[in-house]
Coordinates of C-alpha atoms in Angstrom, one line a residue:
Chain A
X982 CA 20.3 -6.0 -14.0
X983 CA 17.5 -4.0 -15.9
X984 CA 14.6 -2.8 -12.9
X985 CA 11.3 -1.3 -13.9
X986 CA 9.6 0.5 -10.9
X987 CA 5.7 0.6 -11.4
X988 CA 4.4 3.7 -10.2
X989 CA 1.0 2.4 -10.7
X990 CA -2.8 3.8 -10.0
X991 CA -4.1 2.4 -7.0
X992 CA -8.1 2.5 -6.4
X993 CA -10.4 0.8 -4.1
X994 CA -11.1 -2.1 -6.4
X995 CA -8.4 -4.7 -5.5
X996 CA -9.4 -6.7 -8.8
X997 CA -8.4 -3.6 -11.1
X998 CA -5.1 -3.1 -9.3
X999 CA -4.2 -6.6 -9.9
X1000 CA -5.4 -6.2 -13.2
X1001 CA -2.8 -2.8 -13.5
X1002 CA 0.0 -5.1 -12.7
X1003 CA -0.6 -7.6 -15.1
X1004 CA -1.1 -5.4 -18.1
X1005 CA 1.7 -3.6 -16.7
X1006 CA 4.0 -6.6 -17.1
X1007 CA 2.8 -7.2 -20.9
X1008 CA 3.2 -3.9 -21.9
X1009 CA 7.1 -4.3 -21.1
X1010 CA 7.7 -7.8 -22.0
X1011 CA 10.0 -7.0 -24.9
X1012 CA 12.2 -4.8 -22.7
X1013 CA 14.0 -7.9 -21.4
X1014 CA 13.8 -6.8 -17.5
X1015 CA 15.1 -8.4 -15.0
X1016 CA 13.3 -7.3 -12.0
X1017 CA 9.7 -5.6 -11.5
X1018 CA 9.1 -3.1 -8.5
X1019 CA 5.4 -2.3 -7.2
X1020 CA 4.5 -0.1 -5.1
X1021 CA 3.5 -0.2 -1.1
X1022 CA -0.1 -1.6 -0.6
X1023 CA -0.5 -1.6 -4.4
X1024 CA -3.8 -4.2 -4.0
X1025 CA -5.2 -1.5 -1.6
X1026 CA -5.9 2.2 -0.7
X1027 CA -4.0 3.6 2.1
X1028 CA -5.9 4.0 4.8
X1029 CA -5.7 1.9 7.6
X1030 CA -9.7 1.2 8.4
X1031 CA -9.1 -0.5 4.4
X1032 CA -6.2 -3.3 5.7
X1033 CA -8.3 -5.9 7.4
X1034 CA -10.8 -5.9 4.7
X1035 CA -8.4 -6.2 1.5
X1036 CA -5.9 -8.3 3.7
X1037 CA -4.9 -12.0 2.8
X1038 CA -3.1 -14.8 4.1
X1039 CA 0.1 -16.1 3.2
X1040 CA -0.5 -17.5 -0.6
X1041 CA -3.7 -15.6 -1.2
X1042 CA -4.9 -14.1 -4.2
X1043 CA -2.8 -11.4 -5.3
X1044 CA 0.4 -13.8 -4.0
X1045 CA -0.6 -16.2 -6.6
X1046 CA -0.5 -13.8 -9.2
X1047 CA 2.8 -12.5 -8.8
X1048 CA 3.6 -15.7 -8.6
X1049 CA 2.4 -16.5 -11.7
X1050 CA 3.5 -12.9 -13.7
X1051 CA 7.3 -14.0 -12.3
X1052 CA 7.4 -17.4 -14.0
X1053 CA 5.4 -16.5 -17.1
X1054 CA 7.6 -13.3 -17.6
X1055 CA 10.7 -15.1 -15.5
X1056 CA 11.4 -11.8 -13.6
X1057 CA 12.0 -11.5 -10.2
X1058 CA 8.6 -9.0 -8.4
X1059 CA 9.6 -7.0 -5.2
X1060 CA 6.3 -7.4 -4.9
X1061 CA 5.7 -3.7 -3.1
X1062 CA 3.5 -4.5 -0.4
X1063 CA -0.1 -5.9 0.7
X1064 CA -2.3 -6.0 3.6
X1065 CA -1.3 -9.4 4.8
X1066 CA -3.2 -11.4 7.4
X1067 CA -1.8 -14.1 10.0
X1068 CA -3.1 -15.5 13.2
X1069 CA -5.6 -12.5 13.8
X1070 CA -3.0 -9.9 13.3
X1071 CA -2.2 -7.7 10.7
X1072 CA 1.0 -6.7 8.8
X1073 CA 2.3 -4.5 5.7
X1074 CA 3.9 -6.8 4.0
X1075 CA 6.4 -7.2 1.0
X1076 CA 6.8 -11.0 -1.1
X1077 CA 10.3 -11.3 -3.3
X1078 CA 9.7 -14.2 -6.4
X1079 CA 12.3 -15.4 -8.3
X1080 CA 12.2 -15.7 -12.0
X1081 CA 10.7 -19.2 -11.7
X1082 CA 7.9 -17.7 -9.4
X1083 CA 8.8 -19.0 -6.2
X1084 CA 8.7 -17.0 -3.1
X1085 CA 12.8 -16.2 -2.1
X1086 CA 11.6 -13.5 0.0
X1087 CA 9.5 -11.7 3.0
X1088 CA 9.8 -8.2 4.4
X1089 CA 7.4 -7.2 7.1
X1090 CA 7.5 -3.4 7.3
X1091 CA 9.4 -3.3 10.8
X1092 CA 8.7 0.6 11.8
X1093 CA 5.0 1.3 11.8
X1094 CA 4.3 5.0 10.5
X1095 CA 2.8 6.5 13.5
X1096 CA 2.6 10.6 12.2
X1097 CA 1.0 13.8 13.6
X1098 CA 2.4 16.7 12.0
X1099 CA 0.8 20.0 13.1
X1100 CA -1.2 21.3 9.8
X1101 CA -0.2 18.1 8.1
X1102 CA -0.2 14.8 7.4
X1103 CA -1.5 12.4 10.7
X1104 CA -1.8 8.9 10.2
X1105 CA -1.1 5.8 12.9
X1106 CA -0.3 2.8 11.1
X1107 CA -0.3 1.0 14.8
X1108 CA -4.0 1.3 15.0
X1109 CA -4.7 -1.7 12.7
X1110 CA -1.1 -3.1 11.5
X1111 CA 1.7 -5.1 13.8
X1112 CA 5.3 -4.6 12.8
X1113 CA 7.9 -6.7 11.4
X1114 CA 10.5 -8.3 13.3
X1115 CA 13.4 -9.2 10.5
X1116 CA 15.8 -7.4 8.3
X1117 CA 15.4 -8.7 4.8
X1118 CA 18.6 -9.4 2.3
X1119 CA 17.8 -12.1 -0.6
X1120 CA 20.2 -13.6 -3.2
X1121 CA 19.3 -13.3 -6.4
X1122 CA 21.8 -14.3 -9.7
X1123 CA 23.0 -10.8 -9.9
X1124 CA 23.7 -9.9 -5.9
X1125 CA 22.1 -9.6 -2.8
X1126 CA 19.5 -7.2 -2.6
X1127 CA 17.4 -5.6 0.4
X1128 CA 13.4 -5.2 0.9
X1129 CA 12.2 -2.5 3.2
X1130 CA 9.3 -0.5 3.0
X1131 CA 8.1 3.4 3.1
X1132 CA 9.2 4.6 7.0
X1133 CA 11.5 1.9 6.8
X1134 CA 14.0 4.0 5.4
X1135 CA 13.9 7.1 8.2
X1136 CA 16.0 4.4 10.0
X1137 CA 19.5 4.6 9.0
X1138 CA 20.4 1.3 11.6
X1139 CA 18.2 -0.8 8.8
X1140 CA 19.8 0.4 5.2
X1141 CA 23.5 0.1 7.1
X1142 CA 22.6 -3.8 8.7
X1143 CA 21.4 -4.3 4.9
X1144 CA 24.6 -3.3 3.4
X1145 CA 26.6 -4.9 5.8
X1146 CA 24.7 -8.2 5.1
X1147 CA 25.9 -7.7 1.5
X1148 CA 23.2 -5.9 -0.3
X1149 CA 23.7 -3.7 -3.3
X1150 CA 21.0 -2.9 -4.9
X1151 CA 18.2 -2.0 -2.1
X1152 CA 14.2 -2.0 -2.9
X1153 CA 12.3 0.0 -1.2
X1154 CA 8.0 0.2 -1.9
X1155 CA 6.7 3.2 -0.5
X1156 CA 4.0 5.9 0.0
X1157 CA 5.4 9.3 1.1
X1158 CA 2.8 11.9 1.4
X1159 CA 2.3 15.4 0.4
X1160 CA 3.7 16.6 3.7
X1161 CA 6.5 14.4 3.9
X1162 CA 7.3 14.2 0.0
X1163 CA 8.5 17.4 -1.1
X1164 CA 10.0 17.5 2.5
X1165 CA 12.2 14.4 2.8
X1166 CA 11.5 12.3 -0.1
X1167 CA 14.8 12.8 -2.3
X1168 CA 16.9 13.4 0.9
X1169 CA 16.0 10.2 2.2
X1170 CA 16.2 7.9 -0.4
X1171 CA 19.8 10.2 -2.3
X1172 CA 21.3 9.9 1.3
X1173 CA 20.4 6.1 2.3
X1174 CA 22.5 5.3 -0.7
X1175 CA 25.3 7.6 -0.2
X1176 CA 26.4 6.5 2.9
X1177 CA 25.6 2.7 2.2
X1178 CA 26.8 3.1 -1.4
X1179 CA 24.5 0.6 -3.1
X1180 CA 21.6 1.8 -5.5
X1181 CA 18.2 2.6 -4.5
X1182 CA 14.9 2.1 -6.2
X1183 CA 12.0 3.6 -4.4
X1184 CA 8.3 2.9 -6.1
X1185 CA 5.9 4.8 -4.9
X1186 CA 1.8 4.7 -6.5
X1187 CA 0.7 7.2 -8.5
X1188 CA -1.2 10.1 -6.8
X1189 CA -5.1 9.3 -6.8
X1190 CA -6.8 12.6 -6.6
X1191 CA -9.6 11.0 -5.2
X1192 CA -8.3 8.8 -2.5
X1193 CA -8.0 9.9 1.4
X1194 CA -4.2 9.6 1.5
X1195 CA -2.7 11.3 -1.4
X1196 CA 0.3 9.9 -2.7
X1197 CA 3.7 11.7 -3.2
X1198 CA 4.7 9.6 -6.0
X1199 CA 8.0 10.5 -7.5
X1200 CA 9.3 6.9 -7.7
X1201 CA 13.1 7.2 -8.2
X1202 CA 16.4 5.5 -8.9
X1203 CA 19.4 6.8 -6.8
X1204 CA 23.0 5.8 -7.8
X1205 CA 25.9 4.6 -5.1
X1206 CA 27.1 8.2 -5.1
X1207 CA 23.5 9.9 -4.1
X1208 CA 22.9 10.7 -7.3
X1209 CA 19.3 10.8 -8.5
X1210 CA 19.4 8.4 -11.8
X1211 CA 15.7 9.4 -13.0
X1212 CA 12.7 10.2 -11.3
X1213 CA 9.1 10.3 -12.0
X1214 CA 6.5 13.0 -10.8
X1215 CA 2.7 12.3 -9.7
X1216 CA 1.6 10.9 -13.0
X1217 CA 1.3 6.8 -13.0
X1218 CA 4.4 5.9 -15.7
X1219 CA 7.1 3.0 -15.6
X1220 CA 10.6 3.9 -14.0
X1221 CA 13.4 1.6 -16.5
X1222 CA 16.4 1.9 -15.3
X1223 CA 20.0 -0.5 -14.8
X1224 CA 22.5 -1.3 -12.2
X1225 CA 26.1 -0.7 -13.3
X1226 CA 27.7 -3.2 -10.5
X1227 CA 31.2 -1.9 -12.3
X1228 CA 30.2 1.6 -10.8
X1229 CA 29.4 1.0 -7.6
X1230 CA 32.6 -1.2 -7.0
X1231 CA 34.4 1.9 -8.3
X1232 CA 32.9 4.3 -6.0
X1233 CA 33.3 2.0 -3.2
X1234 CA 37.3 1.7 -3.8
X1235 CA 37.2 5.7 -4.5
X1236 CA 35.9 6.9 -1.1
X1237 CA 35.8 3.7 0.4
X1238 CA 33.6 4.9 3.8
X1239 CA 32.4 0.8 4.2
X1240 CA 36.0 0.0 5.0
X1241 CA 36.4 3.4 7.0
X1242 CA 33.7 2.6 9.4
X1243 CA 35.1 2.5 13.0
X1244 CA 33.8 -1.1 13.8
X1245 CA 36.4 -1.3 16.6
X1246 CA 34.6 2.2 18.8
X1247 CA 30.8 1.3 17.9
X1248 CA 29.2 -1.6 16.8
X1249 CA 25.7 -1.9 15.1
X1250 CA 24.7 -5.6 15.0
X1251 CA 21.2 -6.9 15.2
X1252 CA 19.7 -8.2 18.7
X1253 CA 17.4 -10.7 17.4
X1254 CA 16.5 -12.6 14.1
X1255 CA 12.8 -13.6 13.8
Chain B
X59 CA 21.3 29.8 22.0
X60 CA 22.7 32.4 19.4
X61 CA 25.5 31.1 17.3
X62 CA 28.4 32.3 15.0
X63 CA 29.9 30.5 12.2
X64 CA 33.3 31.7 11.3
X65 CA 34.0 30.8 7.7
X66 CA 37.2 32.3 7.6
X67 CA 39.9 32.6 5.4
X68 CA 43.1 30.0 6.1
X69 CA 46.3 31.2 5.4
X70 CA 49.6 30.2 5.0
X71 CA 50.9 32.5 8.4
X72 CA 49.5 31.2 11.5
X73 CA 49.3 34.3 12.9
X74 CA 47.1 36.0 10.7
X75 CA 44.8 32.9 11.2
X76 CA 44.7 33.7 14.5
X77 CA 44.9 37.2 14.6
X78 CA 41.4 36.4 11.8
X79 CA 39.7 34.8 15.1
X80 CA 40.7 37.8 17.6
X81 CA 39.5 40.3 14.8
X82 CA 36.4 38.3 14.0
X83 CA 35.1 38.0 17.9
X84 CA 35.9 41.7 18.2
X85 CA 33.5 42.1 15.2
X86 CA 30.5 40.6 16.6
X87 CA 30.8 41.3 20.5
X88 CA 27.6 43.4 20.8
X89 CA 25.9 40.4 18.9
X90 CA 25.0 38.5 22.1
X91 CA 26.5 35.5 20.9
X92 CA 26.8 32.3 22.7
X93 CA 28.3 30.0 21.0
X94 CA 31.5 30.6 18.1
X95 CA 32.0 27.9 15.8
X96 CA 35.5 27.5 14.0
X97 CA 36.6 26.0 10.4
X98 CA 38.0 22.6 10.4
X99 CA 42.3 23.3 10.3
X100 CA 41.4 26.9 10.7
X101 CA 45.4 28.1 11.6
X102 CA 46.9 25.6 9.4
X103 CA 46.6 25.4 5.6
X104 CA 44.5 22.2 5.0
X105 CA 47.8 20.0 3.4
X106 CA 48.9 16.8 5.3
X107 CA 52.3 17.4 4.8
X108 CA 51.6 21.1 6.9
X109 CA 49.9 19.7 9.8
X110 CA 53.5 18.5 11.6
X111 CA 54.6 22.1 11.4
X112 CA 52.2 23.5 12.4
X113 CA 51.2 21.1 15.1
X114 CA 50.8 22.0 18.9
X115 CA 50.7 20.3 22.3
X116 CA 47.9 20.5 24.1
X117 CA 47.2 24.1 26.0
X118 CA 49.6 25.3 22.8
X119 CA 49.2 29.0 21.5
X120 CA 46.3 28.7 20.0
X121 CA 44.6 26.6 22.2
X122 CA 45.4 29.6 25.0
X123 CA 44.4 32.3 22.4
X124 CA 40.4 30.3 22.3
X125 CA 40.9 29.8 26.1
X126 CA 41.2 33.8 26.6
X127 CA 38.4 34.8 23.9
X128 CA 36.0 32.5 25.6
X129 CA 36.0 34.0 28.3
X130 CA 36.9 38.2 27.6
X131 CA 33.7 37.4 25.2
X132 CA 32.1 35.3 27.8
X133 CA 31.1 32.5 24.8
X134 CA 31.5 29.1 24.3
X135 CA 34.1 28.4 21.8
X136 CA 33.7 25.3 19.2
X137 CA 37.6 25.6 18.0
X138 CA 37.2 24.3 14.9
X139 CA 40.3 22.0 14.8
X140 CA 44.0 22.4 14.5
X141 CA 46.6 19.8 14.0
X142 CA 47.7 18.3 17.7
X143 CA 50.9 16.9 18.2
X144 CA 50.9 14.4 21.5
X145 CA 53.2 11.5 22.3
X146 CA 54.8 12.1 18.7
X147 CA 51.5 11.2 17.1
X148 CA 49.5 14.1 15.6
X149 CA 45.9 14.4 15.4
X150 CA 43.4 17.1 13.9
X151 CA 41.4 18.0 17.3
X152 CA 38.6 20.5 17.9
X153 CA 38.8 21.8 22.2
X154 CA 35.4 23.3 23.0
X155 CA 35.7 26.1 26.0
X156 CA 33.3 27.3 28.1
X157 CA 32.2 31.2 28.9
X158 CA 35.0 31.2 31.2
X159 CA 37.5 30.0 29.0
X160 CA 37.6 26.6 30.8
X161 CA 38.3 23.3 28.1
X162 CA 35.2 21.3 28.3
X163 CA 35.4 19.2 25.3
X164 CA 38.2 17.7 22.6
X165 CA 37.3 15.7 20.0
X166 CA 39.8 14.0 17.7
X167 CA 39.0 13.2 14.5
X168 CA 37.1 9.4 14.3
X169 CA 37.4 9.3 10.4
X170 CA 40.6 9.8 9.0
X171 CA 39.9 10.9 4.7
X172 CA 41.5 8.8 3.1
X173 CA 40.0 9.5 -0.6
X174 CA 41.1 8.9 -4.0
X175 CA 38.0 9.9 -7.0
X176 CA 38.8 9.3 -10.4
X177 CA 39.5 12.7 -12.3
X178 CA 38.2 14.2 -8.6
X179 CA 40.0 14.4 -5.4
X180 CA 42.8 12.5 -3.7
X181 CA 43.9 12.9 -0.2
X182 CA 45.1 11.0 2.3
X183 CA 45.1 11.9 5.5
X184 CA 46.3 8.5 7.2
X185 CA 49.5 9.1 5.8
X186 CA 50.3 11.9 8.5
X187 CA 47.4 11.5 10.9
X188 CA 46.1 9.1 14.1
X189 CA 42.7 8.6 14.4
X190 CA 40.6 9.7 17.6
X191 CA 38.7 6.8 19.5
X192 CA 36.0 8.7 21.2
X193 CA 32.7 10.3 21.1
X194 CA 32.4 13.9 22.1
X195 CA 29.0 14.8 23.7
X196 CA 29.6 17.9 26.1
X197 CA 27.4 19.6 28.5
X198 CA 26.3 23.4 27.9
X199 CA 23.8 25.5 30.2
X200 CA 21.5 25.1 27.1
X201 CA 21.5 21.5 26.2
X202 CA 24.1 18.9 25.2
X203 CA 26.2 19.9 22.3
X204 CA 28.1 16.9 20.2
X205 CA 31.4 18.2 18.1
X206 CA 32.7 16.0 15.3
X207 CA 35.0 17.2 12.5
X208 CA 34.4 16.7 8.8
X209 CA 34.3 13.2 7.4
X210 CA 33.5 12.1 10.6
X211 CA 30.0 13.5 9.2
X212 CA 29.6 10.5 6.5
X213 CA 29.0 8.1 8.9
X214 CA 26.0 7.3 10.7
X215 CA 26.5 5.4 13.4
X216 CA 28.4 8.9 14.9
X217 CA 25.7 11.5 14.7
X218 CA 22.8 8.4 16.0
X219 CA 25.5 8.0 18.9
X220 CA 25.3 11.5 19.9
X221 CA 21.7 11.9 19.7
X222 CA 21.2 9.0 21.8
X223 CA 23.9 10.4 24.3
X224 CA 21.1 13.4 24.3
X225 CA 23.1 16.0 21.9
X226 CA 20.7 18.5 20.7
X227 CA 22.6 20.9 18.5
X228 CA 25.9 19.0 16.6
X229 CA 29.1 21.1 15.7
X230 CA 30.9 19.8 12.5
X231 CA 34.5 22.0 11.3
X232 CA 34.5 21.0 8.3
X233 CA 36.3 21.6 4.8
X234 CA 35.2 19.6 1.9
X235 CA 36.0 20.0 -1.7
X236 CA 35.2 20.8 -4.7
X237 CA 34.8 17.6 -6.1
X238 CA 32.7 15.7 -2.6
X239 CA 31.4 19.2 -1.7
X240 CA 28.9 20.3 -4.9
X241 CA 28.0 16.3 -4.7
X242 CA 27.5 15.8 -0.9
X243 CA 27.5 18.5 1.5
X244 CA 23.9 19.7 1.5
X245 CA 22.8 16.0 1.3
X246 CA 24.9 15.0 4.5
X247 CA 24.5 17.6 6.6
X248 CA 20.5 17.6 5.8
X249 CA 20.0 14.2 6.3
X250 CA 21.8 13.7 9.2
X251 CA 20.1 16.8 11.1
X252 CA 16.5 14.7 10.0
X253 CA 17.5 11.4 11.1
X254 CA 18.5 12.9 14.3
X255 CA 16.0 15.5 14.6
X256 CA 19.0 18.0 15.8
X257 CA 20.3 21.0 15.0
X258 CA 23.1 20.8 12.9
X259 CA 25.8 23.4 12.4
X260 CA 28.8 22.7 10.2
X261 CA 31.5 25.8 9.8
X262 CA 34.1 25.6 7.0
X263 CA 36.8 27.9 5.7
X264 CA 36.1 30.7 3.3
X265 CA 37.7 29.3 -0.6
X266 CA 41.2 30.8 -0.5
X267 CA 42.4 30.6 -4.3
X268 CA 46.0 30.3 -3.7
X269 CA 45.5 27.4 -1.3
X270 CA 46.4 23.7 -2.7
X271 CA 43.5 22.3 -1.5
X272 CA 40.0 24.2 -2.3
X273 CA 37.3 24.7 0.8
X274 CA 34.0 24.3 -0.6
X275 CA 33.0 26.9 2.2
X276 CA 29.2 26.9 2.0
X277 CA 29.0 27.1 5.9
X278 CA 25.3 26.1 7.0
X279 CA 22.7 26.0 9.7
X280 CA 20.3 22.9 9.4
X281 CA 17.0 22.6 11.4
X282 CA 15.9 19.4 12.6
X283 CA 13.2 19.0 10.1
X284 CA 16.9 18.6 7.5
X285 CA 15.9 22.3 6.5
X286 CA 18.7 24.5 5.5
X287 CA 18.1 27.5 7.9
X288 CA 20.6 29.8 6.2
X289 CA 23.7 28.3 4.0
X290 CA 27.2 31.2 3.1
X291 CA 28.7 30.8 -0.3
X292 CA 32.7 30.6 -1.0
X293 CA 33.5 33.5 0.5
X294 CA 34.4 34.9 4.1
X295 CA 31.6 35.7 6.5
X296 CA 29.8 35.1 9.6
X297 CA 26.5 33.1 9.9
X298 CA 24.9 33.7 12.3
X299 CA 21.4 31.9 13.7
X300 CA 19.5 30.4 16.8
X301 CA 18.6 27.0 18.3
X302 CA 14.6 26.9 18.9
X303 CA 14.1 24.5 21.6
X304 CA 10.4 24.7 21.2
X305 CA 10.7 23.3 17.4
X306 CA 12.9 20.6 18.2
X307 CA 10.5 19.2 20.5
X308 CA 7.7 20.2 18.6
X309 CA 9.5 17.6 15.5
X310 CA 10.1 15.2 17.8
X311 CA 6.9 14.7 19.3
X312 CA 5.1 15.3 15.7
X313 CA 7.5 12.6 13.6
X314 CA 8.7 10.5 16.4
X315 CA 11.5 8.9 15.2
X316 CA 14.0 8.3 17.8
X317 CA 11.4 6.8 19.3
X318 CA 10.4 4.6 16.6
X319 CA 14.0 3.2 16.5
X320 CA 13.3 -0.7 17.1
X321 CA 16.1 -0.9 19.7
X322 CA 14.5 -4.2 20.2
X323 CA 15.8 -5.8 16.9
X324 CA 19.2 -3.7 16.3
X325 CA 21.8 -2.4 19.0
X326 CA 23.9 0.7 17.7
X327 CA 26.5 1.0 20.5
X328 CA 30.0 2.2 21.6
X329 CA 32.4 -0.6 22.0
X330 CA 35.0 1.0 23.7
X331 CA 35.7 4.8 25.2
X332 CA 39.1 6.3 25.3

């Protein structure tokens, strides 16, 4: 399972960011990938006052062209995230194709970024956006894999349900900042995978040094064992990288922590599915 | 809250591990400590096929040796563990005392290591040990302290469980390797102290040469923001560092995680209590 993780310019004009991800998927068409990462609100700046405008429904514009790009390329597109719209409310949204461009896949980011760090970064994704209500694992011919997005991933409750509903590989579009980044970026994603054991690609955009939300970047590939596989910096540049399923069943029969789990003193189980 | 980390050296004579603890408190009594914090196995060399030997009942000889330092020193005592022998089971069990040398906690190892890494480490500490079946959360005149020991650490679920039982500050005894402890140790400790926005405090032994299995040491102090406050090397020392009660609130009310936990979709919760 070959991934490349798109670590993309993003600008205000939603036309040239689509435009990025097509050329994008030409300029690797020879490199026989399997699946194709983008990164969170990749059709959009981040800023919240920006969702409503650049939003679309369910099968809008930039859906159809993922669509598309999956069939003609036949990769599956963890289709980072967009502004989506639906019945007057507003969500950040991820869409999963399959290699024949139909939609396998929905995540709606479920914990909305709500941040006021003192001399930092503040942002309230609650204003404008409402939150997901579903964990999302999708089959795909090599495994199950999850779909989360950005703050997603503080949650430790949501990467554990994943793996326990079979996902291996986990996908994970995102937008860290420069406050949160060189804080929390590598121990998030490095530890997520440890304890979970299952690989961990997390896309972010590349930093825009003229947007209002300035982008961490430093998309990255972590291994079953926490290990950082290859990461970029802040420059926009294509993350290649494979999943050696051989390797992570190894390190799950070495320190086998999934089977070690006290499921008979606590139980983690999800309440509702929506 | 002032607090001293012990990484100590383990010997092969139980006597000079204890007489290491007496020595040690003696050492720092004008230091206005409040809390001592003990290696994982810290009067027993860490070797399954030791613990039996060197196993005692409960209120054994070294459990009355922490009982009387507590309280000459007028400290809380974190006693690292030691192997327990009860009901012809044995266990590896930390006893927390009070200032006035009063047993207010015990905590028996969840997560038994069971651990066998290619070219790396084996151990197996099922072969000799029982497992504990509860969660230790104590009360302290500063806050609510949890105590876990060790591998208990690689699992999630335990330190959220804590923090949602309203621990503040977590204990871990520990004594990792040289093979999980240059791969995992920072990463585990960090990230759980971040996800739980607690202070995180794990104590292991100093690296004893001679011994068959090596202590990573490393002994650290973690802030809630999963910054390493002050981190020992492989040799013998005391660490010594303070819980800031302001911070931790200040984190949590700036990056409001726990909060953000959507308790409405997942349920992390104890099954049973022993």
């Amino acid at each position: 399972m070959k991934i490349a993780q798109f670590q993309m310019p993003v600008t205000d004009d939603k036309n040239a960011n689509i435009q990025t991800v097509k050329d994008w998927c030409r300029k690797i068409k020879d490199e026989q990938i399997d699946l194709i990462c983008l990164p969170e609100m990749f059709n959009c700046p981040y800023e919240t006052s920006k969702f409503p405008q650049y939003a679309e429904s369910n099968q809008g514009e930039t859906w159809q062209v993922l669509s598309s790009l999956a069939k003609e390329y036949a990769v599956y597109i963890v289709g980072g995230s967009i502004p989506e719209k639906s019945n007057g409310k507003y969500y950040n949204t991820a869409y999963v194709f399959d290699r024949n461009g139909i939609q396998i896949g929905k995540h709606r980011k479920m914990h909305l970024f709500d941040i006021d760090i003192k001399d930092g970064q503040r942002f309230m994704e609650s204003d404008i956006l409402s939150a997901g209500n579903a964990i999302t694992v999708v089959d795909t011919e090599f495994c199950k894999i999850g779909v989360a997005i950005c703050y997603d991933i503080r949650f430790p409750e949501l990467t554990r349900l994943m793996t326990l509903s079979g996902a291996e590989v986990i996908f994970i579009p995102a937008a860290f900042n420069m406050t949160t980044g060189p804080a929390h970026w590598e121990l998030l994603f490095r530890s997520r995978a440890l304890d979970n054991q299952v690989y961990l690609f997390a896309t972010a955009s590349a930093q825009n040094p003229d947007a209002d939300y300035q982008s961490y970047g430093h998309s990255l590939a972590v291994s079953p064992w926490g290990k950082i596989i290859k990461q970029l910096d802040y420059h926009e540049d294509i993350l290649i990288n494979s999943v050696d399923k051989t390797y992570l069943k190894e390190i799950r029969e070495q320190l086998p922590v999934l089977k070690h789990r006290r499921s008979d003193i606590y139980d983690l189980s999800l309440k509702s599915k929506v």
